Coordinates of C-alpha atoms in Angstrom, one line a residue:
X1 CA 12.4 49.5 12.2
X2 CA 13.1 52.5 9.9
X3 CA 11.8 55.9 10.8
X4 CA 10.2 55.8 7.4
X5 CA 8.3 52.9 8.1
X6 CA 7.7 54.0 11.5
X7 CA 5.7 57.2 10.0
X8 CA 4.6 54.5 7.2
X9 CA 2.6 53.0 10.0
X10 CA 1.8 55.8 12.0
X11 CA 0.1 57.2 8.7
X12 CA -2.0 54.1 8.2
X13 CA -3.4 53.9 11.6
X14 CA -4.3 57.6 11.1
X15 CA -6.6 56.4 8.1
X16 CA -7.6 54.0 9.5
X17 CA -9.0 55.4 12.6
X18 CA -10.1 58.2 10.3
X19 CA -12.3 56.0 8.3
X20 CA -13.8 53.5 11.2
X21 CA -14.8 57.4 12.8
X22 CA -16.9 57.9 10.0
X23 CA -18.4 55.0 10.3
X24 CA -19.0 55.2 13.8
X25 CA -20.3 59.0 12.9
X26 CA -22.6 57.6 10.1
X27 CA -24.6 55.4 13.2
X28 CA -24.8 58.0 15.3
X29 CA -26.8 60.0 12.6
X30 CA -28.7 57.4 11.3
X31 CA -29.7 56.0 15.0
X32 CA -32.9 57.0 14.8
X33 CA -33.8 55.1 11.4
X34 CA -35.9 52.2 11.6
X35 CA -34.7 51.1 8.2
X36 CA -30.7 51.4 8.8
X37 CA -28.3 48.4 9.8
X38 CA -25.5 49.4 11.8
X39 CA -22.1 49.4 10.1
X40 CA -18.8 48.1 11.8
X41 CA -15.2 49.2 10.4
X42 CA -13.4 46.1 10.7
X43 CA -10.0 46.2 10.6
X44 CA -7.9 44.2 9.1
X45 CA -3.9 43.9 8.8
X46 CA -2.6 43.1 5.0
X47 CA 1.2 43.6 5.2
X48 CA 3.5 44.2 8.3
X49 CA 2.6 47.5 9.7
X50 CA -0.6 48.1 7.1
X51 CA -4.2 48.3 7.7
X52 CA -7.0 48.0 5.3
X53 CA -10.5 48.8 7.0
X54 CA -13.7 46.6 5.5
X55 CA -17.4 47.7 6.2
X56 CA -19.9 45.2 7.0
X57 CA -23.7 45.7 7.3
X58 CA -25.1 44.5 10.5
X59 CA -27.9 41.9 9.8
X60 CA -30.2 38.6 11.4
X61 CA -32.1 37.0 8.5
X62 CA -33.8 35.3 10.9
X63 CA -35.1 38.2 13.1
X64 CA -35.9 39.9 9.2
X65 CA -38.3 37.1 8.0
X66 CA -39.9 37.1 11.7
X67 CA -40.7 40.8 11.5
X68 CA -41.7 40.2 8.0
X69 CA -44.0 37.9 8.8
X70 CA -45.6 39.7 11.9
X71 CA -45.8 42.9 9.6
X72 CA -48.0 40.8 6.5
X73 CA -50.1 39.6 9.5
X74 CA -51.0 42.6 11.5
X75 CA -51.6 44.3 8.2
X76 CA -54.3 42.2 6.9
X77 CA -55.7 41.8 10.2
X78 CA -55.5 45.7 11.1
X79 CA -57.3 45.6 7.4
X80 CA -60.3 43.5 8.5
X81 CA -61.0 45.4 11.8
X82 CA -61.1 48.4 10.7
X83 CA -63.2 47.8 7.6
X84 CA -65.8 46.3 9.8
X85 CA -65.7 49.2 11.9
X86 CA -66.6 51.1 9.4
X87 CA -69.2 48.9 8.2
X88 CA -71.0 48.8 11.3
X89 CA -71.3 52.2 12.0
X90 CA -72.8 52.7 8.3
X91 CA -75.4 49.9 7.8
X92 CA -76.2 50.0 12.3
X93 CA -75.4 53.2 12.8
X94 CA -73.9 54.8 16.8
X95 CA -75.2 52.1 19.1
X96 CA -77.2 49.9 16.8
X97 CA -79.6 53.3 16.8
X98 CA -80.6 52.4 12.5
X99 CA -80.7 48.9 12.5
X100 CA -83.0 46.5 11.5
X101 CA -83.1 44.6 14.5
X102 CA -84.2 48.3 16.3
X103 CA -86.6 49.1 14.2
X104 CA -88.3 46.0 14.0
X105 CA -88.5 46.1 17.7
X106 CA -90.5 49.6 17.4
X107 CA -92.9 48.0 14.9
X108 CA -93.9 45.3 17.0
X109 CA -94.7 48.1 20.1
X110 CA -96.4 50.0 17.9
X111 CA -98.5 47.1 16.6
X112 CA -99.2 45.7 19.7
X113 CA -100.5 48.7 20.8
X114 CA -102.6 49.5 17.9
X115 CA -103.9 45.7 18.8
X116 CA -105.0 47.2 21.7
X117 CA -107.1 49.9 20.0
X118 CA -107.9 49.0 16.9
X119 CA -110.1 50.8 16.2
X120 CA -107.9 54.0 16.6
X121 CA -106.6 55.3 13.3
X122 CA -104.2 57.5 14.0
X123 CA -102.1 54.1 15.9
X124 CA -103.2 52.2 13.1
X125 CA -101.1 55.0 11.1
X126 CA -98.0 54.7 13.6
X127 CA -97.5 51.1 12.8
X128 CA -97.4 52.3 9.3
X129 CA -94.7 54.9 10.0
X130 CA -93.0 52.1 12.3
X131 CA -92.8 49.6 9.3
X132 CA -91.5 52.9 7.2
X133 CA -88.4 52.8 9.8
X134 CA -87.9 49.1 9.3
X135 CA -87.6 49.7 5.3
X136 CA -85.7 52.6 5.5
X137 CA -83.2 50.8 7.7
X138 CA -83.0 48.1 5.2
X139 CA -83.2 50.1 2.0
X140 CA -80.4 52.3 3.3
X141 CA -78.2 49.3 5.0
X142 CA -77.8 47.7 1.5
X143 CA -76.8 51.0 0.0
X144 CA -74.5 51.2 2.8
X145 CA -73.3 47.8 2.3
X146 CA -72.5 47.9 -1.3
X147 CA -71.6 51.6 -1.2
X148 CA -68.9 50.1 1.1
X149 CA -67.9 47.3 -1.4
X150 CA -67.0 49.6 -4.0
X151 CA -65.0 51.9 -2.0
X152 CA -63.4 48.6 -0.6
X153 CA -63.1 48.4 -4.6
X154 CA -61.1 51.4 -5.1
X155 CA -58.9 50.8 -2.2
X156 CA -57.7 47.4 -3.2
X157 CA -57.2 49.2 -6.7
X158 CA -55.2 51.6 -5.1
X159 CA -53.1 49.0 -3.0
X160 CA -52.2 46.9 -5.8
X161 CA -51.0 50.0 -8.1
X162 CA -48.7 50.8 -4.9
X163 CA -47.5 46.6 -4.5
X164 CA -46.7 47.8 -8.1
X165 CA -44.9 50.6 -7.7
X166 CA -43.2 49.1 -5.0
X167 CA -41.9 46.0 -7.0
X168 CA -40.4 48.7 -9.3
X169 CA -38.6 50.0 -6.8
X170 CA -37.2 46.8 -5.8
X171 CA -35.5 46.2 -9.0
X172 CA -33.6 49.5 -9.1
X173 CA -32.3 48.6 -5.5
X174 CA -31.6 44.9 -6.3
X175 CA -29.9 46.0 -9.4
X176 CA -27.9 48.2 -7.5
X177 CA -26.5 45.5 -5.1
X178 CA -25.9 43.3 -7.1
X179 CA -23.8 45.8 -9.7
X180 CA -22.0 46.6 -6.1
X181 CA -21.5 43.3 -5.5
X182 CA -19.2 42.8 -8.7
X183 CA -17.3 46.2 -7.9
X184 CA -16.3 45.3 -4.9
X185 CA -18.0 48.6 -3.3
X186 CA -19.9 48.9 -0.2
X187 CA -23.3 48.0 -0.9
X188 CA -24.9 48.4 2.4
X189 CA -26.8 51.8 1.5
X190 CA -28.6 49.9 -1.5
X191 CA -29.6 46.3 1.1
X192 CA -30.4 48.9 3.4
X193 CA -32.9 50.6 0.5
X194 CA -33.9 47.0 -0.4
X195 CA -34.8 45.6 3.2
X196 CA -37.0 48.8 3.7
X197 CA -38.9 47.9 0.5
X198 CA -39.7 44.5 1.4
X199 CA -41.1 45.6 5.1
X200 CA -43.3 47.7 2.7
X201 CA -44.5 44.8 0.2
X202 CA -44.7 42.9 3.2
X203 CA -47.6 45.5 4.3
X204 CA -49.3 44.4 0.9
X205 CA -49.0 40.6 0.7
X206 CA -47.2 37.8 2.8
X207 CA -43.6 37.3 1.0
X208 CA -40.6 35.0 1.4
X209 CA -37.5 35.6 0.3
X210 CA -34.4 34.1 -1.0
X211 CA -30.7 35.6 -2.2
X212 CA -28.9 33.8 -5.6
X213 CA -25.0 34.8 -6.5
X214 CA -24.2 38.5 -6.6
X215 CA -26.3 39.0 -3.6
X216 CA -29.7 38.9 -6.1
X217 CA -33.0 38.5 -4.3
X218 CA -36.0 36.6 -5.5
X219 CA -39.4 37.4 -3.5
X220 CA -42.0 35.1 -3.4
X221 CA -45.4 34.8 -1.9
X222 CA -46.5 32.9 1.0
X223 CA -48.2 30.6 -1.1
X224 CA -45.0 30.1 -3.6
X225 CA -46.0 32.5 -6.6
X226 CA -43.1 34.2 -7.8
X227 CA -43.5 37.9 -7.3
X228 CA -40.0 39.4 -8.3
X229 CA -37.3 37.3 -9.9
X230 CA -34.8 39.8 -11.8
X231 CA -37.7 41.6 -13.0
X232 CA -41.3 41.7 -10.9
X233 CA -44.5 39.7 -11.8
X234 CA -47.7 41.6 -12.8
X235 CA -50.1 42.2 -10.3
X236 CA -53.5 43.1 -11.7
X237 CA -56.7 43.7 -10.9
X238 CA -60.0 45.3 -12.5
X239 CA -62.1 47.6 -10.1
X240 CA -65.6 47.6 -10.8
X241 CA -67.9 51.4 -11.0
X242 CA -70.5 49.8 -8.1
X243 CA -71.9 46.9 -6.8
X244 CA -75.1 45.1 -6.3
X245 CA -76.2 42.4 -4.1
X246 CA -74.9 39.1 -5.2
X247 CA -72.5 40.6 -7.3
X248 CA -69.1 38.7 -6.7
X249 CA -65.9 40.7 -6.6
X250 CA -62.9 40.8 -9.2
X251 CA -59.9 38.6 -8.5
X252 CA -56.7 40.1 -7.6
X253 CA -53.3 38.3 -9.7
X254 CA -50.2 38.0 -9.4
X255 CA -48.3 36.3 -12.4
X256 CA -51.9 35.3 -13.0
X257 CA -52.5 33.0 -9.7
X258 CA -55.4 34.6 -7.8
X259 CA -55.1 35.7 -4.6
X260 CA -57.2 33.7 -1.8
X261 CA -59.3 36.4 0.6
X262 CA -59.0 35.6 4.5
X263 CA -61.5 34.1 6.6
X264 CA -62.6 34.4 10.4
X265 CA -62.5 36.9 13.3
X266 CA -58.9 36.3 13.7
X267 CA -58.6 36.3 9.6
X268 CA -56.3 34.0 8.0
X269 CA -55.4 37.3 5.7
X270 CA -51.8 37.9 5.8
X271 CA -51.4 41.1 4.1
X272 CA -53.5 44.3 3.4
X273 CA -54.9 42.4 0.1
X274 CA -56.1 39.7 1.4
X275 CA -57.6 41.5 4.2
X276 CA -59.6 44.3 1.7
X277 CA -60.8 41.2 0.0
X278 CA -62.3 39.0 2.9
X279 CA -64.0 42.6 3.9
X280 CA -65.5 43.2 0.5
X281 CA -66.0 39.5 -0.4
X282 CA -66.8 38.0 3.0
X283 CA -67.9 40.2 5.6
X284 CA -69.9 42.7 3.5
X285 CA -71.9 40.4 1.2
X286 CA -72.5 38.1 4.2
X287 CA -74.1 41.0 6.1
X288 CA -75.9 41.9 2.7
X289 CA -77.6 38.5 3.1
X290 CA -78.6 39.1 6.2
X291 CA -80.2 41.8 5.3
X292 CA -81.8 40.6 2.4
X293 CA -83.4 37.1 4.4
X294 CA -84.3 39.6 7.5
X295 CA -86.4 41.4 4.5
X296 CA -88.0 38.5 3.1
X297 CA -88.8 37.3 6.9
X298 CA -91.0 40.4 6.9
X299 CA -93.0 40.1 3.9
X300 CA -93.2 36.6 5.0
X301 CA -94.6 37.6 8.4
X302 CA -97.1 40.2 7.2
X303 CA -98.7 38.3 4.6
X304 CA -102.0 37.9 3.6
X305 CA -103.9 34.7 3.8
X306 CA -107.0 33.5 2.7
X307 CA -108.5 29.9 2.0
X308 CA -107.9 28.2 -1.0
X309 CA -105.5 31.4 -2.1
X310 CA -101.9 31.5 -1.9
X311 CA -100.4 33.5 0.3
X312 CA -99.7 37.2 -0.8
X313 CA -97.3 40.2 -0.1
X314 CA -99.3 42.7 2.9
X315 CA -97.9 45.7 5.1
X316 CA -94.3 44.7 3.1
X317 CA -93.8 44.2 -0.7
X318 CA -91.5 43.8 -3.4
X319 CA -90.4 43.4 -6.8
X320 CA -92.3 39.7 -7.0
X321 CA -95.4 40.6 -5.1
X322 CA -97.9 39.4 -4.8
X323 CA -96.2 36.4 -4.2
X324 CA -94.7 36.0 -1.2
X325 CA -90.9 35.0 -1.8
X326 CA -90.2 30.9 -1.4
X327 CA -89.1 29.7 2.5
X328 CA -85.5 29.5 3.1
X329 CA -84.7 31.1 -0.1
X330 CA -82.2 33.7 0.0
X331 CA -83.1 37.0 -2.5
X332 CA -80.2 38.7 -3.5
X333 CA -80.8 42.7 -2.9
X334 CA -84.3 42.1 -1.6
X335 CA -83.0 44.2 1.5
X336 CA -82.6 47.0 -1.4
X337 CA -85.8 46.6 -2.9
X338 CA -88.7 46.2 -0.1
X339 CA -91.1 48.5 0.6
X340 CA -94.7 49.4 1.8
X341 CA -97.6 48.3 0.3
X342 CA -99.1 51.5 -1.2
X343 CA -102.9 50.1 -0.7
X344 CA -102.2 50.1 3.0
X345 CA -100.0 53.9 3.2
X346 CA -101.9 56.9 3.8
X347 CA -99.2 59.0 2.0
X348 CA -99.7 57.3 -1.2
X349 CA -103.7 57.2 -0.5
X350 CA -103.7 54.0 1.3
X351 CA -105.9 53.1 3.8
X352 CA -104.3 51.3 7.5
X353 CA -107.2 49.7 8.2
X354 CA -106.5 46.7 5.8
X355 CA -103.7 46.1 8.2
X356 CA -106.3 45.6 10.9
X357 CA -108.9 43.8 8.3
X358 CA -106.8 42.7 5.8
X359 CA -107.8 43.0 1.9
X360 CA -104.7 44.5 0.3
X361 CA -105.3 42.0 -2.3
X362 CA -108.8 41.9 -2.9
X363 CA -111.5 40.8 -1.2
X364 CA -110.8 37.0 -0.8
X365 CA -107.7 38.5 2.0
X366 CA -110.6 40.2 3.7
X367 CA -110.2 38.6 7.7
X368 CA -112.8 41.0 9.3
X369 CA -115.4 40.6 7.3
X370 CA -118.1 41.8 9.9
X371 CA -116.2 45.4 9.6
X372 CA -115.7 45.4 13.2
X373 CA -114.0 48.5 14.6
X374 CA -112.8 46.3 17.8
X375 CA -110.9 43.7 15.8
X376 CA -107.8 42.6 16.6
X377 CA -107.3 39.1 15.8
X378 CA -105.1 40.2 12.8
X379 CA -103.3 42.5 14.6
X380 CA -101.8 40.2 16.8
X381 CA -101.8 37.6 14.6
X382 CA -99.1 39.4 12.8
X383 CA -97.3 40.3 16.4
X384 CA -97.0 36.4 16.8
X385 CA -95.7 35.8 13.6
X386 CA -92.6 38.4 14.0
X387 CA -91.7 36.1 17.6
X388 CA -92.4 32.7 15.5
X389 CA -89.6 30.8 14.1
X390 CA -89.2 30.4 10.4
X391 CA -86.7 28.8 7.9
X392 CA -84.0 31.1 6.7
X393 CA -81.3 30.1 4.1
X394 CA -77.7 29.0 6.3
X395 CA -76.1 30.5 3.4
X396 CA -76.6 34.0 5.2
X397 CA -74.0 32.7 7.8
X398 CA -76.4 32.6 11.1
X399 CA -79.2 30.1 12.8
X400 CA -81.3 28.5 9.6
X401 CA -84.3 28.6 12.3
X402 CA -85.5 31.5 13.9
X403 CA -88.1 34.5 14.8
X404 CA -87.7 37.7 12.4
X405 CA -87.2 39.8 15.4
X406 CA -84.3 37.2 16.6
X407 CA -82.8 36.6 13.3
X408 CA -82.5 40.8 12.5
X409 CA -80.9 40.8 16.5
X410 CA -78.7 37.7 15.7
X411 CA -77.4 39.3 12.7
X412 CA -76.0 42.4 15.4
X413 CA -74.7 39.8 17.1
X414 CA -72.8 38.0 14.5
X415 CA -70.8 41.3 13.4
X416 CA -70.0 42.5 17.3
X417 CA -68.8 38.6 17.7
X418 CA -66.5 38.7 14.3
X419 CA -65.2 42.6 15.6
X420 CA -64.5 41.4 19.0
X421 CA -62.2 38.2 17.6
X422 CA -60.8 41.0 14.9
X423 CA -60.3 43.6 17.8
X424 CA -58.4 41.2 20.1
X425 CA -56.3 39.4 17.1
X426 CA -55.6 43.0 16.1
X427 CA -54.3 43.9 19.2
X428 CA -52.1 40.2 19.4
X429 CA -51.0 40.1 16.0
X430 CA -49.6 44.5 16.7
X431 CA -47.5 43.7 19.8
X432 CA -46.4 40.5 17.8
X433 CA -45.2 43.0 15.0
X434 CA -43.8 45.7 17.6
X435 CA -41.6 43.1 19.3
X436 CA -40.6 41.3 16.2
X437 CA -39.5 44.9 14.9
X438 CA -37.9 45.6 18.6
X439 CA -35.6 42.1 18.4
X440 CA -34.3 43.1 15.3
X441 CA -33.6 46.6 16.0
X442 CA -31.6 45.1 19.4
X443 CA -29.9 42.6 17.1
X444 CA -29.3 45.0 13.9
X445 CA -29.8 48.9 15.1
X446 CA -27.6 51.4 16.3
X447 CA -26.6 51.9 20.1
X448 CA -25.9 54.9 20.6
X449 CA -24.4 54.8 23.8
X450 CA -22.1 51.7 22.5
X451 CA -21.2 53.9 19.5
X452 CA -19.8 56.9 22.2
X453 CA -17.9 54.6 24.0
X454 CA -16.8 53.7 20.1
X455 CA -15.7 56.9 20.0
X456 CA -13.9 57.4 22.5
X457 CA -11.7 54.4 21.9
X458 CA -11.2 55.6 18.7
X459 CA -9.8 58.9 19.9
X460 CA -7.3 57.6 22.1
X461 CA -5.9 55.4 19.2
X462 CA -5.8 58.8 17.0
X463 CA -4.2 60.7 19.8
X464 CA -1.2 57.4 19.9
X465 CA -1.0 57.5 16.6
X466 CA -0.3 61.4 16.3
X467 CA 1.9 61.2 19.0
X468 CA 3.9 58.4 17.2
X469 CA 4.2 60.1 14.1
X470 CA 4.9 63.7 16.3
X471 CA 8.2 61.6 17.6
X472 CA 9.2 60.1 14.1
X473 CA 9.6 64.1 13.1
X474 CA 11.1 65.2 15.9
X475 CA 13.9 62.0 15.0
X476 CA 13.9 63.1 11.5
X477 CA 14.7 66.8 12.3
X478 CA 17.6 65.9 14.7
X479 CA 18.8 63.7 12.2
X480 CA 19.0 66.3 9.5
X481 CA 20.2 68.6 11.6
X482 CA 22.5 66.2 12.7
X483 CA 23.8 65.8 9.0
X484 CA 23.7 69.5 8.5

């Protein structure tokens, strides 16, 4: 061998350990980046004595769509929990403290004491302010409700302007691997760019993935709509100013194929969207319903009857009064609506006694038509009927048969049921998405201690290197000297 390819070589190895430093450099500093692959200089000998050094990107696709998956998942149900949360806390308040089912429970004390005394006007006037509790829980748990359905509104308006933005993004990285791609340059900055994006759409709405020549990427979702393909698909959506009871939601799109809402406890959401919507959609105007059949239980309950008369709106009215809404019939936005007959509410110069006597619609309603202070029979007619079962509409999501004081309790439980199945799916589906995003990191990341003992190796090669090109000049100087 030549001394000049001798320092040829030695020269090359230099470079070459020179570059696979950097890289090893580059993981170091980057360790602690969720989104960066590690890099490996590979080295590879292209003529007798030459070295050429390639980069390659660490990566599992496997492990990718996994964590993908678990991401999408954890986000709609994370979604979905935390909504309901929030809901319950609004329309039930700390503890159930303004709920129906709480304030119902006061009236009936309150009226079975005033049964005791009726002839006691200032009780008679408690079960007046009790019934005032039950409408102000109801009144202000529909606000509540639909208060929360258009902030659930603005937040799925929010998240789809993002998915937007995000697919935007996309492009620009896609377009830059793929120009990388047919250069022949390293492109693992720009798959690192475009891998964090997609754990970000992922957040939004379940996707799938695919790569075509030139390392191009379509996305798609999990039910098969095409949401980026060289350029991304629309996703649109109208918010609405406000809600009322009844009213159904807009549809999200993308590429104009709705997007399904989620269902259960343990939702079927994949996918922050689809999560917002089963909150606004499902949980919400379910619980509106029960709000509105819990209301028409009452006027139900607290009618007036008479012979030959049809029954007629008493101690709670409404918008149709004095009919008494039909059995089993759900009301939209009755919940919203009800309120105290003003012939029986002192503060709207009412009198309480016709709660005792009845007669808040005329004189055919009258019950105690002797005028007796002592009677009760009405009073505690209307105590029964709060404990007696009565057909509600199955549409409301619980028991079609039940007492008004069971049904507004059964209602608590239905939400605390769904929130317990959300809370413990919530906490399944997170560890799912933390080990996914562990297993990758393990199989993809940077070890930092692996990348020292890199390092090291690397030094020693520099160090034989130097020396080897250190003893080619010492050769060359004898031998000019030699000459000399």
């Amino acid at each position: 061998m030549s001394l000049s390819s001798a320092l040829s070589i030695a020269q090359s190895a230099l470079m070459s350990t020179a570059r696979q430093t950097s890289v090893v450099t580059r993981n170091v500093s980057d360790a602690s980046n969720p989104d960066y692959a590690r890099r490996i200089a590979v080295v590879t000998s292209t003529a007798p004595g030459a070295r050429s050094v390639d980069i390659q990107r660490v990566a599992n696709d496997l492990l990718f769509r996994q964590n993908l998956g678990a991401l999408s998942a954890y986000s709609g149900q994370n979604a979905l929990y935390s909504g309901m949360d929030q809901l319950d806390v609004s329309v039930n308040g700390v503890d159930n403290a303004s709920s129906p089912s709480t304030a119902i429970a006061n009236l009936q004390q309150a009226l079975q004491l005033y049964a005791t005394s009726p002839s006691n006007q200032n009780l008679g006037s408690s079960v007046i302010d009790a019934a005032k509790q039950v409408v102000r829980s109801l009144n202000e748990g529909s606000k509540a409700i639909q208060d929360f359905r258009t902030q659930t509104d603005g937040q799925i308006d929010t998240a789809v302007k993002d998915l937007n933005s995000l697919l935007g993004q996309f492009q620009d990285a896609n377009q830059a691997v793929i120009s990388g791609t047919r250069s022949g340059t390293d492109v693992s900055d720009a798959l690192d760019q475009r891998d964090a994006l997609l754990k970000k759409i992922a957040d939004y709405i379940p996707i799938s993935t695919f790569t075509r020549g030139d390392n191009d990427m379509v996305i798609t979702t999990g039910d098969g709509t095409t949401l980026f393909e060289t350029i991304p698909r629309t996703v649109s959506f109208t918010p609405a100013a406000g809600y009322a009871a009844g009213a159904p939601g807009n549809t999200i799109y993308i590429d104009n194929v709705p997007v399904s809402a989620g269902s259960g406890g343990n939702t079927t959401a994949s996918g922050k969207l689809a999560g917002l919507l089963q909150l606004r959609d499902g949980v919400a105007s379910t619980m509106q319903s029960q709000l509105d059949e819990t209301a028409r239980g009452l006027i139900t309950a607290f009618a007036e009857t008479a012979p030959a008369m049809p029954n007629a709106a008493g101690l709670f009215t409404w918008s149709g009064a004095p009919a008494v809404p039909a059995a089993g019939t759900l009301v939209n936005g009755l919940a919203g609506t009800i309120s105290i007959n003003a012939a029986m509410d002192p503060s709207a110069g009412g009198n309480p006694t016709l709660l005792r006597d009845g007669g808040a619609n005329g004189a055919a309603y009258v019950a105690n038509t002797t005028g007796g202070p002592s009677y009760s029979s009405l009073l505690i007619a209307y105590g029964d009927r709060l404990d007696k079962p009565m057909t509600f509409d199955p549409a409301a999501g619980i028991s079609a048969t039940s007492s008004v004081s069971d049904y507004a309790a059964n209602s608590i439980g239905w939400l605390q049921s769904m929130r317990q199945q959300a809370s413990t799916a919530a906490d399944a589906k997170e560890a799912l998405a933390q080990r996914s995003s562990e297993a990758l990191s393990n199989a993809t990341g940077v070890n930092v201690d692996q990348e020292m003992s890199l390092m090291l190796d690397l030094e020693h090669t520099y160090q034989a290197s130097a020396r080897m090109m250190k003893t080619v000049d010492d050769m060359l100087t004898a031998l000019l000297n030699a000459v000399g």
